[in-house]
Amino acid sequence: MHIFRKLFLRQPAVMADEFARINKELSKLEDYMPCIKDLRAKQKEIDGLKILVNDSLEEKEMRDLAAQELQLRLEEERNIQYMLLQSLLPKDDADARDCILEVRAGTGGEEASLFAMDIFKMYERYAQKRRWKFEIVDITESEIRGYKEASAAISGSGVYGKLKFESGVHRVQRVPVTEKSGRIHTSAASVAILPQADEVDVQLRNEDLRIDTYRSGGAGGQHVNTTSSAVRVTHFPSGIVITIQDERSQHKIGSGDRSERIRTYNYPQGRVTDHRVGITYHSIEDIVQGESLDIFFDALILKQEMDAIDSFSDTS
């Protein structure tokens, strides 16, 4: 790799940004070299064992031992090949970022707000287990002290890459505390996992901004606003317009409808099922305490990798 860098630098009119790009690509290739060397060494071992297994002059006991060793080395070769292929897959730079967690009560009235609170606290416990920093940004409580909406900033190593598949509608089936007859209800809460944006040094001057206040749009009836409850900020130099509306944010992951669920928490049967990977875990308490969420997280990450490998194989 050092030779390639020297040859590239000898080229006439090498631009600084071009050198930085090439240097970055070469650094990536250097990361793969230990794995490639291990694979070559393993293949050399395999070739030697194959010769030993097929050598009719060797004693049967020696050939049998060599055959057993060969199977182990072939398994190790497959593992190295998978690791190498995994390292060659495109990486999402956002995976290394911190994230914003947003949980909103969906279909199901007050019970949905209680479930939203349970989900929010589930992620808080998981973050504590991982020794991540969990900072509550905002909580809007319901009448029975559930969460209509709740948001938090989570920071730590690889936070977004671990949690990004949690975005979607989570469904719960249980007897609500408000239910007198013991009937099972189905409710939902929507979860959004957003990568933290990179910090940018921007100079804002008052004369470059126009700030407008107006009435936010509602669903009609009791939700129609009679006071200014929305703000629009226009930045003239860039043309960027930012609109902030109080209550009932327009940012949604799904509608919060139960039929859009990605995961179901069934309390009567004590199980949690992730519908995307078809995995059911039969200890709901472990999940809501944040203890066993990695079962789903790791399966979803593996599914993404396998889909990427399949896609890579189809195009190669």
mmCIF file of C-alpha atoms in Angstrom:
data_model
loop_
_atom_site.group_PDB
_atom_site.id
_atom_site.type_symbol
_atom_site.label_atom_id
_atom_site.label_comp_id
_atom_site.label_asym_id
_atom_site.label_seq_id
_atom_site.Cartn_x
_atom_site.Cartn_y
_atom_site.Cartn_z
ATOM 1 C CA MET A 1 0.000 0.000 0.000
ATOM 2 C CA HIS A 2 2.901 2.351 0.761
ATOM 3 C CA ILE A 3 4.247 1.754 -2.770
ATOM 4 C CA PHE A 4 0.897 2.750 -4.305
ATOM 5 C CA ARG A 5 0.891 5.955 -2.263
ATOM 6 C CA LYS A 6 4.433 6.841 -3.412
ATOM 7 C CA LEU A 7 3.591 6.151 -7.072
ATOM 8 C CA PHE A 8 0.455 8.244 -6.831
ATOM 9 C CA LEU A 9 2.321 11.167 -5.292
ATOM 10 C CA ARG A 10 4.771 11.133 -8.251
ATOM 11 C CA GLN A 11 1.902 11.789 -10.651
ATOM 12 C CA PRO A 12 1.823 15.381 -11.954
ATOM 13 C CA ALA A 13 -0.817 17.801 -10.654
ATOM 14 C CA VAL A 14 -2.159 15.624 -7.864
ATOM 15 C CA MET A 15 -4.867 17.615 -6.140
ATOM 16 C CA ALA A 16 -5.027 17.542 -2.331
ATOM 17 C CA ASP A 17 -8.663 16.366 -2.261
ATOM 18 C CA GLU A 18 -7.904 13.633 -4.808
ATOM 19 C CA PHE A 19 -4.956 12.411 -2.723
ATOM 20 C CA ALA A 20 -7.157 12.395 0.394
ATOM 21 C CA ARG A 21 -9.776 10.293 -1.427
ATOM 22 C CA ILE A 22 -7.211 7.761 -2.713
ATOM 23 C CA ASN A 23 -5.517 7.628 0.680
ATOM 24 C CA LYS A 24 -8.863 6.870 2.317
ATOM 25 C CA GLU A 25 -9.550 4.022 -0.139
ATOM 26 C CA LEU A 26 -6.075 2.548 0.403
ATOM 27 C CA SER A 27 -6.586 2.706 4.171
ATOM 28 C CA LYS A 28 -9.798 0.701 3.746
ATOM 29 C CA LEU A 29 -7.922 -1.951 1.753
ATOM 30 C CA GLU A 30 -5.276 -2.149 4.485
ATOM 31 C CA ASP A 31 -8.042 -3.026 6.960
ATOM 32 C CA TYR A 32 -8.907 -6.091 4.857
ATOM 33 C CA MET A 33 -5.325 -7.404 4.591
ATOM 34 C CA PRO A 34 -5.162 -9.314 7.934
ATOM 35 C CA CYS A 35 -8.338 -11.189 7.015
ATOM 36 C CA ILE A 36 -7.006 -11.973 3.524
ATOM 37 C CA LYS A 37 -3.709 -13.226 4.991
ATOM 38 C CA ASP A 38 -5.590 -15.455 7.449
ATOM 39 C CA LEU A 39 -7.677 -16.857 4.590
ATOM 40 C CA ARG A 40 -4.597 -17.646 2.488
ATOM 41 C CA ALA A 41 -2.867 -19.329 5.438
ATOM 42 C CA LYS A 42 -5.987 -21.392 6.145
ATOM 43 C CA GLN A 43 -6.256 -22.466 2.507
ATOM 44 C CA LYS A 44 -2.617 -23.553 2.587
ATOM 45 C CA GLU A 45 -3.357 -25.713 5.646
ATOM 46 C CA ILE A 46 -6.379 -27.195 3.870
ATOM 47 C CA ASP A 47 -4.325 -28.089 0.786
ATOM 48 C CA GLY A 48 -1.764 -29.890 2.980
ATOM 49 C CA LEU A 49 -4.470 -31.831 4.841
ATOM 50 C CA LYS A 50 -6.151 -32.863 1.576
ATOM 51 C CA ILE A 51 -2.863 -34.324 0.362
ATOM 52 C CA LEU A 52 -2.476 -36.211 3.642
ATOM 53 C CA VAL A 53 -6.044 -37.573 3.517
ATOM 54 C CA ASN A 54 -5.588 -38.844 -0.049
ATOM 55 C CA ASP A 55 -2.116 -40.309 0.546
ATOM 56 C CA SER A 56 -2.567 -44.104 0.342
ATOM 57 C CA LEU A 57 0.870 -44.656 1.851
ATOM 58 C CA GLU A 58 -0.133 -43.134 5.193
ATOM 59 C CA GLU A 59 -1.633 -45.271 7.944
ATOM 60 C CA LYS A 60 -5.432 -45.295 8.184
ATOM 61 C CA GLU A 61 -5.357 -43.767 11.683
ATOM 62 C CA MET A 62 -3.270 -40.851 10.403
ATOM 63 C CA ARG A 63 -5.588 -40.329 7.436
ATOM 64 C CA ASP A 64 -8.630 -40.358 9.743
ATOM 65 C CA LEU A 65 -7.046 -37.751 12.029
ATOM 66 C CA ALA A 66 -6.205 -35.626 8.999
ATOM 67 C CA ALA A 67 -9.814 -35.912 7.757
ATOM 68 C CA GLN A 68 -11.145 -34.702 11.119
ATOM 69 C CA GLU A 69 -8.688 -31.813 11.111
ATOM 70 C CA LEU A 70 -9.673 -30.995 7.530
ATOM 71 C CA GLN A 71 -13.337 -30.574 8.481
ATOM 72 C CA LEU A 72 -12.370 -28.138 11.249
ATOM 73 C CA ARG A 73 -10.163 -26.106 8.908
ATOM 74 C CA LEU A 74 -12.888 -25.993 6.224
ATOM 75 C CA GLU A 75 -15.330 -24.604 8.817
ATOM 76 C CA GLU A 76 -12.750 -22.005 9.863
ATOM 77 C CA GLU A 77 -12.239 -21.090 6.189
ATOM 78 C CA ARG A 78 -15.991 -20.505 5.753
ATOM 79 C CA ASN A 79 -16.023 -18.264 8.829
ATOM 80 C CA ILE A 80 -13.113 -16.191 7.530
ATOM 81 C CA GLN A 81 -14.738 -15.923 4.097
ATOM 82 C CA TYR A 82 -17.949 -14.671 5.727
ATOM 83 C CA MET A 83 -16.020 -12.136 7.831
ATOM 84 C CA LEU A 84 -14.194 -10.891 4.737
ATOM 85 C CA LEU A 85 -17.403 -10.598 2.731
ATOM 86 C CA GLN A 86 -19.060 -8.844 5.668
ATOM 87 C CA SER A 87 -16.211 -6.314 5.835
ATOM 88 C CA LEU A 88 -16.549 -5.607 2.101
ATOM 89 C CA LEU A 89 -20.245 -4.724 2.352
ATOM 90 C CA PRO A 90 -21.075 -0.996 2.068
ATOM 91 C CA LYS A 91 -21.096 0.706 5.452
ATOM 92 C CA ASP A 92 -23.658 3.250 6.585
ATOM 93 C CA ASP A 93 -21.696 6.140 8.093
ATOM 94 C CA ALA A 94 -24.729 6.998 10.221
ATOM 95 C CA ASP A 95 -24.388 3.700 12.144
ATOM 96 C CA ALA A 96 -21.630 5.199 14.298
ATOM 97 C CA ARG A 97 -23.714 8.236 15.248
ATOM 98 C CA ASP A 98 -25.758 8.968 18.353
ATOM 99 C CA CYS A 99 -29.532 9.057 17.911
ATOM 100 C CA ILE A 100 -32.793 10.689 18.885
ATOM 101 C CA LEU A 101 -35.536 8.390 20.186
ATOM 102 C CA GLU A 102 -39.164 9.444 19.747
ATOM 103 C CA VAL A 103 -42.098 7.398 21.078
ATOM 104 C CA ARG A 104 -45.750 8.342 20.486
ATOM 105 C CA ALA A 105 -48.968 6.735 21.654
ATOM 106 C CA GLY A 106 -50.994 5.399 18.726
ATOM 107 C CA THR A 107 -54.290 3.539 18.463
ATOM 108 C CA GLY A 108 -55.786 2.539 21.809
ATOM 109 C CA GLY A 109 -56.512 5.669 23.829
ATOM 110 C CA GLU A 110 -55.123 5.871 27.371
ATOM 111 C CA GLU A 111 -53.832 2.292 27.241
ATOM 112 C CA ALA A 112 -51.699 3.293 24.245
ATOM 113 C CA SER A 113 -50.128 6.070 26.318
ATOM 114 C CA LEU A 114 -49.257 3.568 29.067
ATOM 115 C CA PHE A 115 -47.696 1.264 26.491
ATOM 116 C CA ALA A 116 -45.735 4.191 24.999
ATOM 117 C CA MET A 117 -44.363 4.846 28.495
ATOM 118 C CA ASP A 118 -43.393 1.170 28.868
ATOM 119 C CA ILE A 119 -41.601 1.200 25.498
ATOM 120 C CA PHE A 120 -39.762 4.426 26.293
ATOM 121 C CA LYS A 121 -38.570 3.071 29.650
ATOM 122 C CA MET A 122 -37.580 -0.202 27.967
ATOM 123 C CA TYR A 123 -35.102 1.684 25.766
ATOM 124 C CA GLU A 124 -33.898 3.700 28.759
ATOM 125 C CA ARG A 125 -33.095 0.481 30.665
ATOM 126 C CA TYR A 126 -31.367 -0.976 27.602
ATOM 127 C CA ALA A 127 -29.242 2.181 27.237
ATOM 128 C CA GLN A 128 -28.224 1.946 30.902
ATOM 129 C CA LYS A 129 -27.281 -1.700 30.406
ATOM 130 C CA ARG A 130 -25.065 -0.711 27.458
ATOM 131 C CA ARG A 131 -23.618 2.205 29.488
ATOM 132 C CA TRP A 132 -24.939 4.674 26.937
ATOM 133 C CA LYS A 133 -25.960 8.190 27.901
ATOM 134 C CA PHE A 134 -29.760 8.586 27.918
ATOM 135 C CA GLU A 135 -30.983 12.172 28.169
ATOM 136 C CA ILE A 136 -34.724 12.847 28.280
ATOM 137 C CA VAL A 137 -35.574 15.701 25.923
ATOM 138 C CA ASP A 138 -39.327 16.016 26.387
ATOM 139 C CA ILE A 139 -42.296 14.094 27.805
ATOM 140 C CA THR A 140 -45.998 14.875 27.346
ATOM 141 C CA GLU A 141 -48.088 12.911 29.822
ATOM 142 C CA SER A 142 -51.648 11.631 29.356
ATOM 143 C CA GLU A 143 -54.432 11.982 31.917
ATOM 144 C CA ILE A 144 -53.447 8.732 33.640
ATOM 145 C CA ARG A 145 -49.733 9.629 33.545
ATOM 146 C CA GLY A 146 -48.849 7.570 30.511
ATOM 147 C CA TYR A 147 -46.822 9.170 27.701
ATOM 148 C CA LYS A 148 -48.604 10.793 24.760
ATOM 149 C CA GLU A 149 -45.163 11.654 23.397
ATOM 150 C CA ALA A 150 -41.640 11.226 24.723
ATOM 151 C CA SER A 151 -38.212 11.857 23.250
ATOM 152 C CA ALA A 152 -34.636 11.303 24.354
ATOM 153 C CA ALA A 153 -31.100 11.770 23.072
ATOM 154 C CA ILE A 154 -29.022 8.568 23.267
ATOM 155 C CA SER A 155 -25.255 8.723 22.879
ATOM 156 C CA GLY A 156 -22.591 6.037 22.933
ATOM 157 C CA SER A 157 -20.628 3.713 20.680
ATOM 158 C CA GLY A 158 -22.606 2.598 17.602
ATOM 159 C CA VAL A 159 -25.973 3.706 19.020
ATOM 160 C CA TYR A 160 -27.809 4.394 15.756
ATOM 161 C CA GLY A 161 -26.514 1.226 14.074
ATOM 162 C CA LYS A 162 -27.876 -0.839 16.955
ATOM 163 C CA LEU A 163 -31.285 0.830 17.305
ATOM 164 C CA LYS A 164 -32.173 1.925 13.765
ATOM 165 C CA PHE A 165 -34.470 -1.039 13.091
ATOM 166 C CA GLU A 166 -36.714 -0.104 16.029
ATOM 167 C CA SER A 167 -38.518 2.528 13.953
ATOM 168 C CA GLY A 168 -42.097 1.464 13.291
ATOM 169 C CA VAL A 169 -45.319 0.529 15.054
ATOM 170 C CA HIS A 170 -45.108 -1.632 18.177
ATOM 171 C CA ARG A 171 -48.322 -3.427 19.154
ATOM 172 C CA VAL A 172 -49.382 -4.618 22.619
ATOM 173 C CA GLN A 173 -52.052 -7.114 23.627
ATOM 174 C CA ARG A 174 -52.989 -7.081 27.321
ATOM 175 C CA VAL A 175 -55.695 -6.266 29.866
ATOM 176 C CA PRO A 176 -55.460 -2.501 30.532
ATOM 177 C CA VAL A 177 -55.438 -1.218 34.103
ATOM 178 C CA THR A 178 -58.546 0.773 33.147
ATOM 179 C CA GLU A 179 -60.436 -2.379 32.043
ATOM 180 C CA LYS A 180 -62.918 -3.581 34.661
ATOM 181 C CA SER A 181 -64.168 -6.739 32.892
ATOM 182 C CA GLY A 182 -60.692 -8.238 32.284
ATOM 183 C CA ARG A 183 -61.027 -8.027 28.490
ATOM 184 C CA ILE A 184 -57.800 -8.058 26.422
ATOM 185 C CA HIS A 185 -57.213 -4.867 24.393
ATOM 186 C CA THR A 186 -54.879 -4.248 21.474
ATOM 187 C CA SER A 187 -53.052 -0.911 21.416
ATOM 188 C CA ALA A 188 -50.059 0.545 19.628
ATOM 189 C CA ALA A 189 -47.216 3.027 19.915
ATOM 190 C CA SER A 190 -44.964 4.348 17.160
ATOM 191 C CA VAL A 191 -41.190 4.555 17.557
ATOM 192 C CA ALA A 192 -38.801 6.730 15.554
ATOM 193 C CA ILE A 193 -35.010 6.381 15.708
ATOM 194 C CA LEU A 194 -33.248 9.326 14.060
ATOM 195 C CA PRO A 195 -29.455 9.680 13.609
ATOM 196 C CA GLN A 196 -27.931 12.740 15.229
ATOM 197 C CA ALA A 197 -26.838 15.248 12.613
ATOM 198 C CA ASP A 198 -23.227 16.375 12.481
ATOM 199 C CA GLU A 199 -22.550 19.689 14.153
ATOM 200 C CA VAL A 200 -21.999 22.484 11.644
ATOM 201 C CA ASP A 201 -20.512 25.877 12.404
ATOM 202 C CA VAL A 202 -23.036 28.345 10.984
ATOM 203 C CA GLN A 203 -23.107 32.090 11.479
ATOM 204 C CA LEU A 204 -26.694 33.352 11.800
ATOM 205 C CA ARG A 205 -27.457 37.047 11.617
ATOM 206 C CA ASN A 206 -30.829 38.509 12.499
ATOM 207 C CA GLU A 207 -30.998 40.407 9.211
ATOM 208 C CA ASP A 208 -30.726 37.094 7.303
ATOM 209 C CA LEU A 209 -33.809 35.623 9.021
ATOM 210 C CA ARG A 210 -37.533 36.103 8.648
ATOM 211 C CA ILE A 211 -39.727 34.640 11.412
ATOM 212 C CA ASP A 212 -43.447 34.174 10.798
ATOM 213 C CA THR A 213 -46.022 32.947 13.319
ATOM 214 C CA TYR A 214 -49.355 31.482 12.265
ATOM 215 C CA ARG A 215 -52.093 29.070 13.285
ATOM 216 C CA SER A 216 -51.117 25.442 12.894
ATOM 217 C CA GLY A 217 -53.422 23.218 10.855
ATOM 218 C CA GLY A 218 -55.664 20.879 12.802
ATOM 219 C CA ALA A 219 -58.044 18.029 12.210
ATOM 220 C CA GLY A 220 -61.063 20.253 12.649
ATOM 221 C CA GLY A 221 -63.576 20.446 15.514
ATOM 222 C CA GLN A 222 -61.912 20.767 18.885
ATOM 223 C CA HIS A 223 -58.423 20.664 17.316
ATOM 224 C CA VAL A 224 -58.761 23.898 15.334
ATOM 225 C CA ASN A 225 -56.352 26.460 16.756
ATOM 226 C CA THR A 226 -57.490 30.008 17.534
ATOM 227 C CA THR A 227 -54.038 31.248 18.541
ATOM 228 C CA SER A 228 -50.670 31.338 16.783
ATOM 229 C CA SER A 229 -49.131 27.960 17.516
ATOM 230 C CA ALA A 230 -46.675 27.475 14.677
ATOM 231 C CA VAL A 231 -43.458 29.209 13.643
ATOM 232 C CA ARG A 232 -41.778 29.394 10.231
ATOM 233 C CA VAL A 233 -38.149 30.566 9.980
ATOM 234 C CA THR A 234 -36.679 31.483 6.581
ATOM 235 C CA HIS A 235 -32.908 31.832 6.100
ATOM 236 C CA PHE A 236 -32.431 34.136 3.096
ATOM 237 C CA PRO A 237 -28.803 33.291 2.086
ATOM 238 C CA SER A 238 -29.433 29.524 1.876
ATOM 239 C CA GLY A 239 -33.161 29.515 1.147
ATOM 240 C CA ILE A 240 -33.690 27.002 3.986
ATOM 241 C CA VAL A 241 -37.154 27.119 5.566
ATOM 242 C CA ILE A 242 -37.862 25.469 8.922
ATOM 243 C CA THR A 243 -41.398 25.044 10.253
ATOM 244 C CA ILE A 244 -42.170 24.125 13.859
ATOM 245 C CA GLN A 245 -45.715 23.269 14.883
ATOM 246 C CA ASP A 246 -46.802 22.935 18.489
ATOM 247 C CA GLU A 247 -48.400 19.572 19.344
ATOM 248 C CA ARG A 248 -49.352 16.754 16.937
ATOM 249 C CA SER A 249 -46.022 16.755 15.127
ATOM 250 C CA GLN A 250 -46.167 15.965 11.424
ATOM 251 C CA HIS A 251 -43.174 13.636 11.789
ATOM 252 C CA LYS A 252 -44.595 10.119 12.026
ATOM 253 C CA ILE A 253 -43.322 6.613 11.569
ATOM 254 C CA GLY A 254 -46.459 5.007 10.256
ATOM 255 C CA SER A 255 -49.839 6.164 11.509
ATOM 256 C CA GLY A 256 -49.630 4.287 14.803
ATOM 257 C CA ASP A 257 -52.246 1.904 13.429
ATOM 258 C CA ARG A 258 -52.080 -1.600 14.900
ATOM 259 C CA SER A 259 -52.105 -3.266 11.463
ATOM 260 C CA GLU A 260 -48.706 -1.705 10.603
ATOM 261 C CA ARG A 261 -46.919 -3.421 13.487
ATOM 262 C CA ILE A 262 -43.303 -4.548 13.328
ATOM 263 C CA ARG A 263 -43.388 -6.211 16.752
ATOM 264 C CA THR A 264 -46.128 -7.551 19.052
ATOM 265 C CA TYR A 265 -45.937 -7.715 22.845
ATOM 266 C CA ASN A 266 -48.474 -10.323 23.998
ATOM 267 C CA TYR A 267 -48.762 -10.170 27.788
ATOM 268 C CA PRO A 268 -51.317 -12.992 28.359
ATOM 269 C CA GLN A 269 -49.020 -15.436 26.551
ATOM 270 C CA GLY A 270 -45.825 -13.862 27.878
ATOM 271 C CA ARG A 271 -44.218 -13.549 24.451
ATOM 272 C CA VAL A 272 -42.786 -10.939 22.103
ATOM 273 C CA THR A 273 -42.733 -11.523 18.336
ATOM 274 C CA ASP A 274 -40.783 -9.548 15.744
ATOM 275 C CA HIS A 275 -42.706 -9.933 12.490
ATOM 276 C CA ARG A 276 -39.805 -8.954 10.217
ATOM 277 C CA VAL A 277 -37.522 -11.839 11.214
ATOM 278 C CA GLY A 278 -40.181 -14.207 12.565
ATOM 279 C CA ILE A 279 -38.545 -14.552 15.984
ATOM 280 C CA THR A 280 -40.629 -15.054 19.148
ATOM 281 C CA TYR A 281 -39.115 -14.670 22.606
ATOM 282 C CA HIS A 282 -41.069 -16.260 25.438
ATOM 283 C CA SER A 283 -40.168 -13.970 28.326
ATOM 284 C CA ILE A 284 -41.850 -10.633 27.873
ATOM 285 C CA GLU A 285 -40.546 -9.352 31.210
ATOM 286 C CA ASP A 286 -36.936 -9.766 30.038
ATOM 287 C CA ILE A 287 -37.719 -7.692 26.962
ATOM 288 C CA VAL A 288 -39.505 -4.782 28.683
ATOM 289 C CA GLN A 289 -36.725 -4.657 31.279
ATOM 290 C CA GLY A 290 -34.268 -4.117 28.418
ATOM 291 C CA GLU A 291 -32.422 -7.348 29.154
ATOM 292 C CA SER A 292 -32.945 -9.430 25.992
ATOM 293 C CA LEU A 293 -33.512 -6.899 23.208
ATOM 294 C CA ASP A 294 -30.254 -7.931 21.533
ATOM 295 C CA ILE A 295 -32.031 -11.095 20.351
ATOM 296 C CA PHE A 296 -34.079 -8.933 17.979
ATOM 297 C CA PHE A 297 -31.406 -6.302 17.274
ATOM 298 C CA ASP A 298 -28.772 -8.868 16.243
ATOM 299 C CA ALA A 299 -31.252 -10.837 14.106
ATOM 300 C CA LEU A 300 -32.290 -7.685 12.248
ATOM 301 C CA ILE A 301 -28.671 -6.632 11.666
ATOM 302 C CA LEU A 302 -27.878 -10.146 10.399
ATOM 303 C CA LYS A 303 -30.901 -10.030 8.088
ATOM 304 C CA GLN A 304 -29.666 -6.740 6.646
ATOM 305 C CA GLU A 305 -26.213 -8.231 6.067
ATOM 306 C CA MET A 306 -27.594 -11.388 4.449
ATOM 307 C CA ASP A 307 -29.867 -9.312 2.194
ATOM 308 C CA ALA A 308 -26.851 -7.212 1.205
ATOM 309 C CA ILE A 309 -24.794 -10.352 0.488
ATOM 310 C CA ASP A 310 -27.631 -11.781 -1.631
ATOM 311 C CA SER A 311 -27.872 -8.509 -3.515
ATOM 312 C CA PHE A 312 -24.087 -8.481 -3.964
ATOM 313 C CA SER A 313 -24.165 -12.075 -5.290
ATOM 314 C CA ASP A 314 -26.988 -11.255 -7.735
ATOM 315 C CA THR A 315 -25.049 -8.352 -9.269
ATOM 316 C CA SER A 316 -21.658 -10.099 -9.398
#
